[in-house]
mmCIF file of C-alpha atoms in Angstrom:
data_model
loop_
_atom_site.group_PDB
_atom_site.id
_atom_site.type_symbol
_atom_site.label_atom_id
_atom_site.label_comp_id
_atom_site.label_asym_id
_atom_site.label_seq_id
_atom_site.Cartn_x
_atom_site.Cartn_y
_atom_site.Cartn_z
ATOM 1 C CA UNK A 693 0.019 0.052 -0.018
ATOM 2 C CA UNK A 694 2.840 2.345 0.916
ATOM 3 C CA UNK A 695 4.638 1.696 -2.405
ATOM 4 C CA UNK A 696 1.429 2.395 -4.325
ATOM 5 C CA UNK A 697 1.031 5.762 -2.566
ATOM 6 C CA UNK A 698 4.759 6.639 -3.150
ATOM 7 C CA UNK A 699 4.369 5.717 -6.831
ATOM 8 C CA UNK A 700 1.281 7.840 -7.131
ATOM 9 C CA UNK A 701 2.994 10.862 -5.580
ATOM 10 C CA UNK A 702 5.995 10.380 -7.829
ATOM 11 C CA UNK A 703 3.925 10.229 -10.976
ATOM 12 C CA UNK A 704 2.049 13.313 -9.873
ATOM 13 C CA UNK A 705 5.164 15.506 -9.507
ATOM 14 C CA UNK A 706 7.415 14.156 -12.257
ATOM 15 C CA UNK A 707 5.488 15.653 -15.213
ATOM 16 C CA UNK A 708 5.400 19.020 -13.532
ATOM 17 C CA UNK A 709 9.170 19.084 -13.045
ATOM 18 C CA UNK A 710 9.726 17.865 -16.529
ATOM 19 C CA UNK A 711 7.446 20.546 -18.002
ATOM 20 C CA UNK A 712 9.170 23.243 -15.943
ATOM 21 C CA UNK A 713 12.566 22.142 -17.161
ATOM 22 C CA UNK A 714 11.389 21.919 -20.714
ATOM 23 C CA UNK A 715 9.737 25.374 -20.510
ATOM 24 C CA UNK A 716 12.961 26.777 -19.090
ATOM 25 C CA UNK A 717 15.017 25.332 -21.943
ATOM 26 C CA UNK A 718 12.523 26.776 -24.452
ATOM 27 C CA UNK A 719 12.915 30.220 -22.829
ATOM 28 C CA UNK A 720 16.669 29.936 -22.778
ATOM 29 C CA UNK A 721 16.846 28.838 -26.428
ATOM 30 C CA UNK A 722 14.390 31.465 -27.652
ATOM 31 C CA UNK A 723 16.245 34.279 -25.835
ATOM 32 C CA UNK A 724 19.628 33.205 -27.248
ATOM 33 C CA UNK A 725 18.350 32.924 -30.831
ATOM 34 C CA UNK A 726 16.600 36.249 -30.697
ATOM 35 C CA UNK A 727 19.559 38.102 -29.189
ATOM 36 C CA UNK A 728 21.948 36.482 -31.797
ATOM 37 C CA UNK A 729 19.583 37.507 -34.566
ATOM 38 C CA UNK A 730 19.659 41.064 -33.346
ATOM 39 C CA UNK A 731 23.402 41.144 -33.134
ATOM 40 C CA UNK A 732 23.973 39.545 -36.550
ATOM 41 C CA UNK A 733 21.304 41.492 -38.468
ATOM 42 C CA UNK A 734 22.398 44.763 -36.787
ATOM 43 C CA UNK A 735 26.007 44.146 -37.763
ATOM 44 C CA UNK A 736 25.021 43.431 -41.354
ATOM 45 C CA UNK A 737 22.869 46.570 -41.495
ATOM 46 C CA UNK A 738 25.790 48.892 -41.121
ATOM 47 C CA UNK A 739 25.335 50.766 -44.407
ATOM 48 C CA UNK A 740 21.537 50.950 -44.269
ATOM 49 C CA UNK A 741 21.790 52.529 -40.781
ATOM 50 C CA UNK A 742 23.795 55.534 -42.037
ATOM 51 C CA UNK A 743 22.419 55.915 -45.533
ATOM 52 C CA UNK A 744 20.518 59.129 -45.955
ATOM 53 C CA UNK A 745 17.596 59.823 -48.333
ATOM 54 C CA UNK A 746 16.186 63.306 -48.144
ATOM 55 C CA UNK A 747 13.192 62.318 -50.233
ATOM 56 C CA UNK A 748 12.111 59.924 -47.407
ATOM 57 C CA UNK A 749 12.483 62.356 -44.447
ATOM 58 C CA UNK A 750 10.259 62.131 -41.315
ATOM 59 C CA UNK A 751 8.046 59.333 -42.582
ATOM 60 C CA UNK A 752 5.684 57.718 -40.132
ATOM 61 C CA UNK A 753 6.035 53.954 -39.461
ATOM 62 C CA UNK A 754 4.654 51.987 -42.484
ATOM 63 C CA UNK A 755 5.167 48.722 -44.311
ATOM 64 C CA UNK A 756 8.278 49.972 -46.070
ATOM 65 C CA UNK A 757 9.754 51.520 -42.950
ATOM 66 C CA UNK A 758 8.288 49.730 -39.900
ATOM 67 C CA UNK A 759 10.036 52.128 -37.498
ATOM 68 C CA UNK A 760 9.701 55.176 -39.731
ATOM 69 C CA UNK A 761 12.501 57.422 -40.895
ATOM 70 C CA UNK A 762 14.379 60.290 -39.225
ATOM 71 C CA UNK A 763 15.070 63.936 -40.297
ATOM 72 C CA UNK A 764 17.755 62.671 -42.683
ATOM 73 C CA UNK A 765 15.686 60.026 -44.227
ATOM 74 C CA UNK A 766 17.579 57.242 -42.466
ATOM 75 C CA UNK A 767 15.636 54.010 -41.788
ATOM 76 C CA UNK A 768 14.956 53.837 -38.022
ATOM 77 C CA UNK A 769 14.655 49.992 -38.079
ATOM 78 C CA UNK A 770 18.144 49.628 -39.438
ATOM 79 C CA UNK A 771 19.479 52.221 -37.038
ATOM 80 C CA UNK A 772 17.810 50.577 -34.102
ATOM 81 C CA UNK A 773 19.199 47.141 -35.004
ATOM 82 C CA UNK A 774 22.589 48.523 -35.564
ATOM 83 C CA UNK A 775 22.519 50.379 -32.225
ATOM 84 C CA UNK A 776 21.355 47.263 -30.362
ATOM 85 C CA UNK A 777 24.071 45.155 -31.997
ATOM 86 C CA UNK A 778 26.725 47.691 -30.849
ATOM 87 C CA UNK A 779 25.256 47.705 -27.297
ATOM 88 C CA UNK A 780 25.253 43.838 -27.176
ATOM 89 C CA UNK A 781 28.829 43.599 -28.347
ATOM 90 C CA UNK A 782 29.955 46.281 -25.897
ATOM 91 C CA UNK A 783 27.908 44.636 -23.131
ATOM 92 C CA UNK A 784 29.474 41.241 -24.014
ATOM 93 C CA UNK A 785 33.056 42.458 -23.840
ATOM 94 C CA UNK A 786 32.538 44.536 -20.699
ATOM 95 C CA UNK A 787 30.673 41.779 -18.915
ATOM 96 C CA UNK A 788 33.354 39.137 -19.640
ATOM 97 C CA UNK A 789 36.132 41.390 -18.411
ATOM 98 C CA UNK A 790 34.126 42.377 -15.310
ATOM 99 C CA UNK A 791 33.238 38.781 -14.507
ATOM 100 C CA UNK A 792 36.912 37.704 -14.848
ATOM 101 C CA UNK A 793 37.958 40.492 -12.497
ATOM 102 C CA UNK A 794 35.293 39.296 -10.035
ATOM 103 C CA UNK A 795 36.518 35.679 -10.173
ATOM 104 C CA UNK A 796 40.214 36.726 -9.604
ATOM 105 C CA UNK A 797 39.480 39.135 -6.802
ATOM 106 C CA UNK A 798 36.840 36.965 -5.145
ATOM 107 C CA UNK A 799 39.085 33.956 -5.130
ATOM 108 C CA UNK A 800 42.090 35.969 -3.873
ATOM 109 C CA UNK A 801 40.045 37.487 -1.068
ATOM 110 C CA UNK A 802 38.893 34.091 0.114
ATOM 111 C CA UNK A 803 42.091 32.140 -0.169
ATOM 112 C CA UNK A 804 45.082 34.416 0.303
ATOM 113 C CA UNK A 805 44.653 35.459 3.952
ATOM 114 C CA UNK A 806 42.990 38.093 6.058
ATOM 115 C CA UNK A 807 45.177 40.954 4.957
ATOM 116 C CA UNK A 808 44.420 40.375 1.240
ATOM 117 C CA UNK A 809 40.743 39.845 2.114
ATOM 118 C CA UNK A 810 40.631 43.146 4.031
ATOM 119 C CA UNK A 811 42.252 45.102 1.180
ATOM 120 C CA UNK A 812 39.871 43.678 -1.541
ATOM 121 C CA UNK A 813 36.838 44.123 0.716
ATOM 122 C CA UNK A 814 37.801 47.756 1.347
ATOM 123 C CA UNK A 815 38.187 48.261 -2.402
ATOM 124 C CA UNK A 816 34.785 46.718 -3.049
ATOM 125 C CA UNK A 817 33.220 49.072 -0.441
ATOM 126 C CA UNK A 818 34.988 51.947 -2.053
ATOM 127 C CA UNK A 819 33.760 51.258 -5.595
ATOM 128 C CA UNK A 820 30.191 50.558 -4.350
ATOM 129 C CA UNK A 821 30.214 53.823 -2.313
ATOM 130 C CA UNK A 822 30.631 55.970 -5.406
ATOM 131 C CA UNK A 823 27.420 56.748 -7.355
ATOM 132 C CA UNK A 824 27.476 54.255 -10.247
ATOM 133 C CA UNK A 825 26.648 56.631 -13.060
ATOM 134 C CA UNK A 826 29.132 59.228 -11.785
ATOM 135 C CA UNK A 827 31.901 56.606 -11.727
ATOM 136 C CA UNK A 828 31.079 55.489 -15.308
ATOM 137 C CA UNK A 829 31.188 59.108 -16.600
ATOM 138 C CA UNK A 830 34.504 59.842 -14.807
ATOM 139 C CA UNK A 831 36.222 56.725 -16.176
ATOM 140 C CA UNK A 832 34.861 57.102 -19.680
ATOM 141 C CA UNK A 833 35.751 60.787 -19.869
ATOM 142 C CA UNK A 834 39.258 60.119 -18.405
ATOM 143 C CA UNK A 835 39.861 57.560 -21.236
ATOM 144 C CA UNK A 836 38.746 59.898 -23.979
ATOM 145 C CA UNK A 837 35.242 58.459 -24.288
ATOM 146 C CA UNK A 838 34.559 56.400 -27.367
ATOM 147 C CA UNK A 839 34.131 52.665 -27.551
ATOM 148 C CA UNK A 840 37.288 51.858 -25.560
ATOM 149 C CA UNK A 841 36.370 54.253 -22.752
ATOM 150 C CA UNK A 842 32.838 52.903 -22.501
ATOM 151 C CA UNK A 843 33.977 49.234 -22.387
ATOM 152 C CA UNK A 844 36.647 49.985 -19.667
ATOM 153 C CA UNK A 845 34.212 52.098 -17.676
ATOM 154 C CA UNK A 846 31.537 49.433 -17.635
ATOM 155 C CA UNK A 847 33.987 46.574 -17.090
ATOM 156 C CA UNK A 848 35.802 48.020 -14.056
ATOM 157 C CA UNK A 849 32.627 49.242 -12.285
ATOM 158 C CA UNK A 850 30.421 46.138 -12.408
ATOM 159 C CA UNK A 851 32.514 43.519 -10.675
ATOM 160 C CA UNK A 852 31.991 44.243 -6.915
ATOM 161 C CA UNK A 853 28.610 42.407 -6.420
ATOM 162 C CA UNK A 854 29.753 39.288 -8.211
ATOM 163 C CA UNK A 855 33.040 39.418 -6.355
ATOM 164 C CA UNK A 856 31.154 39.280 -3.075
ATOM 165 C CA UNK A 857 29.109 36.301 -4.267
ATOM 166 C CA UNK A 858 32.169 34.364 -5.340
ATOM 167 C CA UNK A 859 34.064 35.245 -2.188
ATOM 168 C CA UNK A 860 31.154 33.968 -0.009
ATOM 169 C CA UNK A 861 30.912 30.758 -2.034
ATOM 170 C CA UNK A 862 34.674 30.054 -1.749
ATOM 171 C CA UNK A 863 34.648 30.791 2.036
ATOM 172 C CA UNK A 864 31.948 28.150 2.479
ATOM 173 C CA UNK A 865 33.836 25.750 0.243
ATOM 174 C CA UNK A 866 36.954 26.130 2.348
ATOM 175 C CA UNK A 867 35.224 24.204 5.070
ATOM 176 C CA UNK A 868 34.703 21.131 2.934
ATOM 177 C CA UNK A 869 36.686 18.060 3.962
ATOM 178 C CA UNK A 870 38.309 17.476 0.586
ATOM 179 C CA UNK A 871 39.608 21.070 0.547
ATOM 180 C CA UNK A 872 41.175 20.557 3.998
ATOM 181 C CA UNK A 873 42.668 17.234 2.968
ATOM 182 C CA UNK A 874 44.217 18.800 -0.124
ATOM 183 C CA UNK A 875 45.880 21.421 2.078
ATOM 184 C CA UNK A 876 47.294 18.781 4.449
ATOM 185 C CA UNK A 877 48.699 16.865 1.516
ATOM 186 C CA UNK A 878 50.855 19.888 0.736
ATOM 187 C CA UNK A 879 49.020 21.528 -2.182
ATOM 188 C CA UNK A 880 49.511 25.283 -2.341
ATOM 189 C CA UNK A 881 46.631 27.729 -1.933
ATOM 190 C CA UNK A 882 46.827 28.681 -5.605
ATOM 191 C CA UNK A 883 46.712 25.017 -6.677
ATOM 192 C CA UNK A 884 43.705 24.291 -4.434
ATOM 193 C CA UNK A 885 41.858 27.331 -5.744
ATOM 194 C CA UNK A 886 42.470 26.502 -9.395
ATOM 195 C CA UNK A 887 41.836 22.773 -9.173
ATOM 196 C CA UNK A 888 39.080 22.553 -6.647
ATOM 197 C CA UNK A 889 37.440 25.869 -6.028
ATOM 198 C CA UNK A 890 37.188 27.638 -9.391
ATOM 199 C CA UNK A 891 35.432 24.684 -11.142
ATOM 200 C CA UNK A 892 32.982 24.599 -8.247
ATOM 201 C CA UNK A 893 31.971 28.229 -8.608
ATOM 202 C CA UNK A 894 31.702 28.054 -12.446
ATOM 203 C CA UNK A 895 27.869 27.985 -12.356
ATOM 204 C CA UNK A 896 27.796 31.161 -10.241
ATOM 205 C CA UNK A 897 30.321 32.724 -12.569
ATOM 206 C CA UNK A 898 28.290 31.894 -15.695
ATOM 207 C CA UNK A 899 24.995 33.123 -14.227
ATOM 208 C CA UNK A 900 26.664 36.261 -12.907
ATOM 209 C CA UNK A 901 28.241 36.925 -16.285
ATOM 210 C CA UNK A 902 24.942 36.743 -18.097
ATOM 211 C CA UNK A 903 23.160 38.899 -15.477
ATOM 212 C CA UNK A 904 25.861 41.542 -15.881
ATOM 213 C CA UNK A 905 24.758 41.991 -19.538
ATOM 214 C CA UNK A 906 21.561 44.031 -19.000
ATOM 215 C CA UNK A 907 23.386 46.402 -16.523
ATOM 216 C CA UNK A 908 26.219 46.859 -18.994
ATOM 217 C CA UNK A 909 23.868 47.595 -21.822
ATOM 218 C CA UNK A 910 21.762 50.015 -19.855
ATOM 219 C CA UNK A 911 24.763 51.825 -18.477
ATOM 220 C CA UNK A 912 26.421 52.071 -21.922
ATOM 221 C CA UNK A 913 23.199 53.572 -23.289
ATOM 222 C CA UNK A 914 22.937 55.968 -20.286
ATOM 223 C CA UNK A 915 26.394 57.473 -20.579
ATOM 224 C CA UNK A 916 26.111 57.685 -24.357
ATOM 225 C CA UNK A 917 22.806 59.445 -23.939
ATOM 226 C CA UNK A 918 24.416 62.015 -21.649
ATOM 227 C CA UNK A 919 27.219 62.608 -24.208
ATOM 228 C CA UNK A 920 30.095 60.756 -22.449
ATOM 229 C CA UNK A 921 29.979 57.528 -24.389
ATOM 230 C CA UNK A 922 30.071 56.533 -27.966
ATOM 231 C CA UNK A 923 30.813 59.135 -30.678
ATOM 232 C CA UNK A 924 28.064 60.544 -32.945
ATOM 233 C CA UNK A 925 29.141 58.558 -35.930
ATOM 234 C CA UNK A 926 28.389 55.316 -34.168
ATOM 235 C CA UNK A 927 24.599 54.805 -34.047
ATOM 236 C CA UNK A 928 24.523 53.391 -30.535
ATOM 237 C CA UNK A 929 21.106 53.147 -28.948
ATOM 238 C CA UNK A 930 21.967 55.804 -26.438
ATOM 239 C CA UNK A 931 23.023 58.166 -29.245
ATOM 240 C CA UNK A 932 19.770 57.461 -31.172
ATOM 241 C CA UNK A 933 17.662 58.265 -28.128
ATOM 242 C CA UNK A 934 19.713 61.422 -27.396
ATOM 243 C CA UNK A 935 19.321 62.707 -31.032
ATOM 244 C CA UNK A 936 15.564 62.010 -31.004
ATOM 245 C CA UNK A 937 14.876 64.125 -27.904
ATOM 246 C CA UNK A 938 14.888 67.470 -29.794
ATOM 247 C CA UNK A 939 12.388 66.144 -32.312
ATOM 248 C CA UNK A 940 9.852 64.838 -29.903
ATOM 249 C CA UNK A 941 8.270 68.265 -29.475
ATOM 250 C CA UNK A 942 7.645 68.211 -33.242
ATOM 251 C CA UNK A 943 5.487 65.161 -32.969
ATOM 252 C CA UNK A 944 8.116 62.646 -34.209
ATOM 253 C CA UNK A 945 7.344 60.149 -31.504
ATOM 254 C CA UNK A 946 8.590 57.099 -33.351
ATOM 255 C CA UNK A 947 12.227 58.228 -33.255
ATOM 256 C CA UNK A 948 12.398 57.489 -29.466
ATOM 257 C CA UNK A 949 9.583 54.966 -28.989
ATOM 258 C CA UNK A 950 10.812 52.040 -31.034
ATOM 259 C CA UNK A 951 14.555 52.326 -30.043
ATOM 260 C CA UNK A 952 13.420 52.666 -26.403
ATOM 261 C CA UNK A 953 11.232 49.505 -26.712
ATOM 262 C CA UNK A 954 14.085 47.599 -28.385
ATOM 263 C CA UNK A 955 16.422 48.499 -25.550
ATOM 264 C CA UNK A 956 13.825 47.416 -23.001
ATOM 265 C CA UNK A 957 13.179 44.168 -24.783
ATOM 266 C CA UNK A 958 16.861 43.384 -25.035
ATOM 267 C CA UNK A 959 17.418 43.957 -21.317
ATOM 268 C CA UNK A 960 14.381 41.821 -20.413
ATOM 269 C CA UNK A 961 15.642 39.011 -22.691
ATOM 270 C CA UNK A 962 18.983 39.043 -21.039
ATOM 271 C CA UNK A 963 17.321 38.961 -17.633
ATOM 272 C CA UNK A 964 15.202 35.949 -18.840
ATOM 273 C CA UNK A 965 18.407 34.324 -20.199
ATOM 274 C CA UNK A 966 20.148 34.677 -16.885
ATOM 275 C CA UNK A 967 17.159 33.470 -14.824
ATOM 276 C CA UNK A 968 16.646 30.422 -17.117
ATOM 277 C CA UNK A 969 20.348 29.546 -17.007
ATOM 278 C CA UNK A 970 20.377 29.819 -13.189
ATOM 279 C CA UNK A 971 17.469 27.365 -12.990
ATOM 280 C CA UNK A 972 19.245 24.832 -15.227
ATOM 281 C CA UNK A 973 22.711 24.828 -13.657
ATOM 282 C CA UNK A 974 22.245 26.085 -10.105
ATOM 283 C CA UNK A 975 21.387 23.239 -7.762
ATOM 284 C CA UNK A 976 19.724 25.514 -5.203
ATOM 285 C CA UNK A 977 17.241 26.941 -7.713
ATOM 286 C CA UNK A 978 16.727 23.716 -9.721
ATOM 287 C CA UNK A 979 13.897 22.672 -7.367
ATOM 288 C CA UNK A 980 11.912 25.924 -7.871
#
C-alpha cells in the first residue's frame, strides 16, 4: 500500500518538473536565438543605418519603414538594429572582463589570507560607495570616451557584487573536507583554488556573467545618452535616443519609442536568459 502511494506521488510530481525544465529550456533557447539574430542583423545593417535619403524624411511607421525614418531619411529599423548590436557587443566584452575581475578578486580574497581579504573588501566598499553613473562618466571621460572608454568604464565598475558572491561561495567551500585534505597533502593555496574551487563556482560565474549583460547595456546607453560615451558617428542606442529628444516636441514620437522599446526588450531578454540559465545549472534553484 505504501509503495502504491509513493508511486502515485512520484507520478504526480514528475510531469510538472519535466514541464518546468522543458519550458525553461525553451525560454533559454528562444532568448539566445533572438539576441543572436539582433546582433547579426544589426552588424550586417551597417550601411543601411547611415544611408541618408532626403526624399524619405520624417516618414511615419509603415510597411516599407516599420520604425519610420528620421530627419535625414535614415531608416529607423536599421538604425535601431545597428544600435542594439553595438550595445550587445559592448555589453558582452565589458561583462566578460568584469566577471573575470570578479573571479580573480573573489578567489584571492577568500584564499590568500585576512590581509588580502581586508584590502579587497575595502576596495569593493570604495567602488560601491561611489554613485554608479558618476563613476562610469568619470572613467569614460578620463579615457577619452569612445568605444574603448565605455568598455573599460563598464568593465571596471560592475565587478563588486559578483566578487562578493564568489568570495562567499569560496569561504563556504573552504570548510569542505576534501579542501582541508588537499591542504594537508601539501598543495598550495593557488593550486587548491584552481583545481578545486574555481570549477565549483563556475555555475555562479556563468550566471553572474549573463546577469551583468543588462546592466552593462543600460549603463552604456545611459552614458552615451548623456554625451560621455560613443561618438556621434556610431549609431549606438543611447546616441539614437539622445538625438531624437529634440524632435519629440515636433511630434516625431517614433524616433524614441521604437529604439526605447528595443532597448527594454533586449534587457528583459538578457534577464530571462540569466534566470533560465540559473534554474538549469544552479542546484539551489533547480527545485523551484
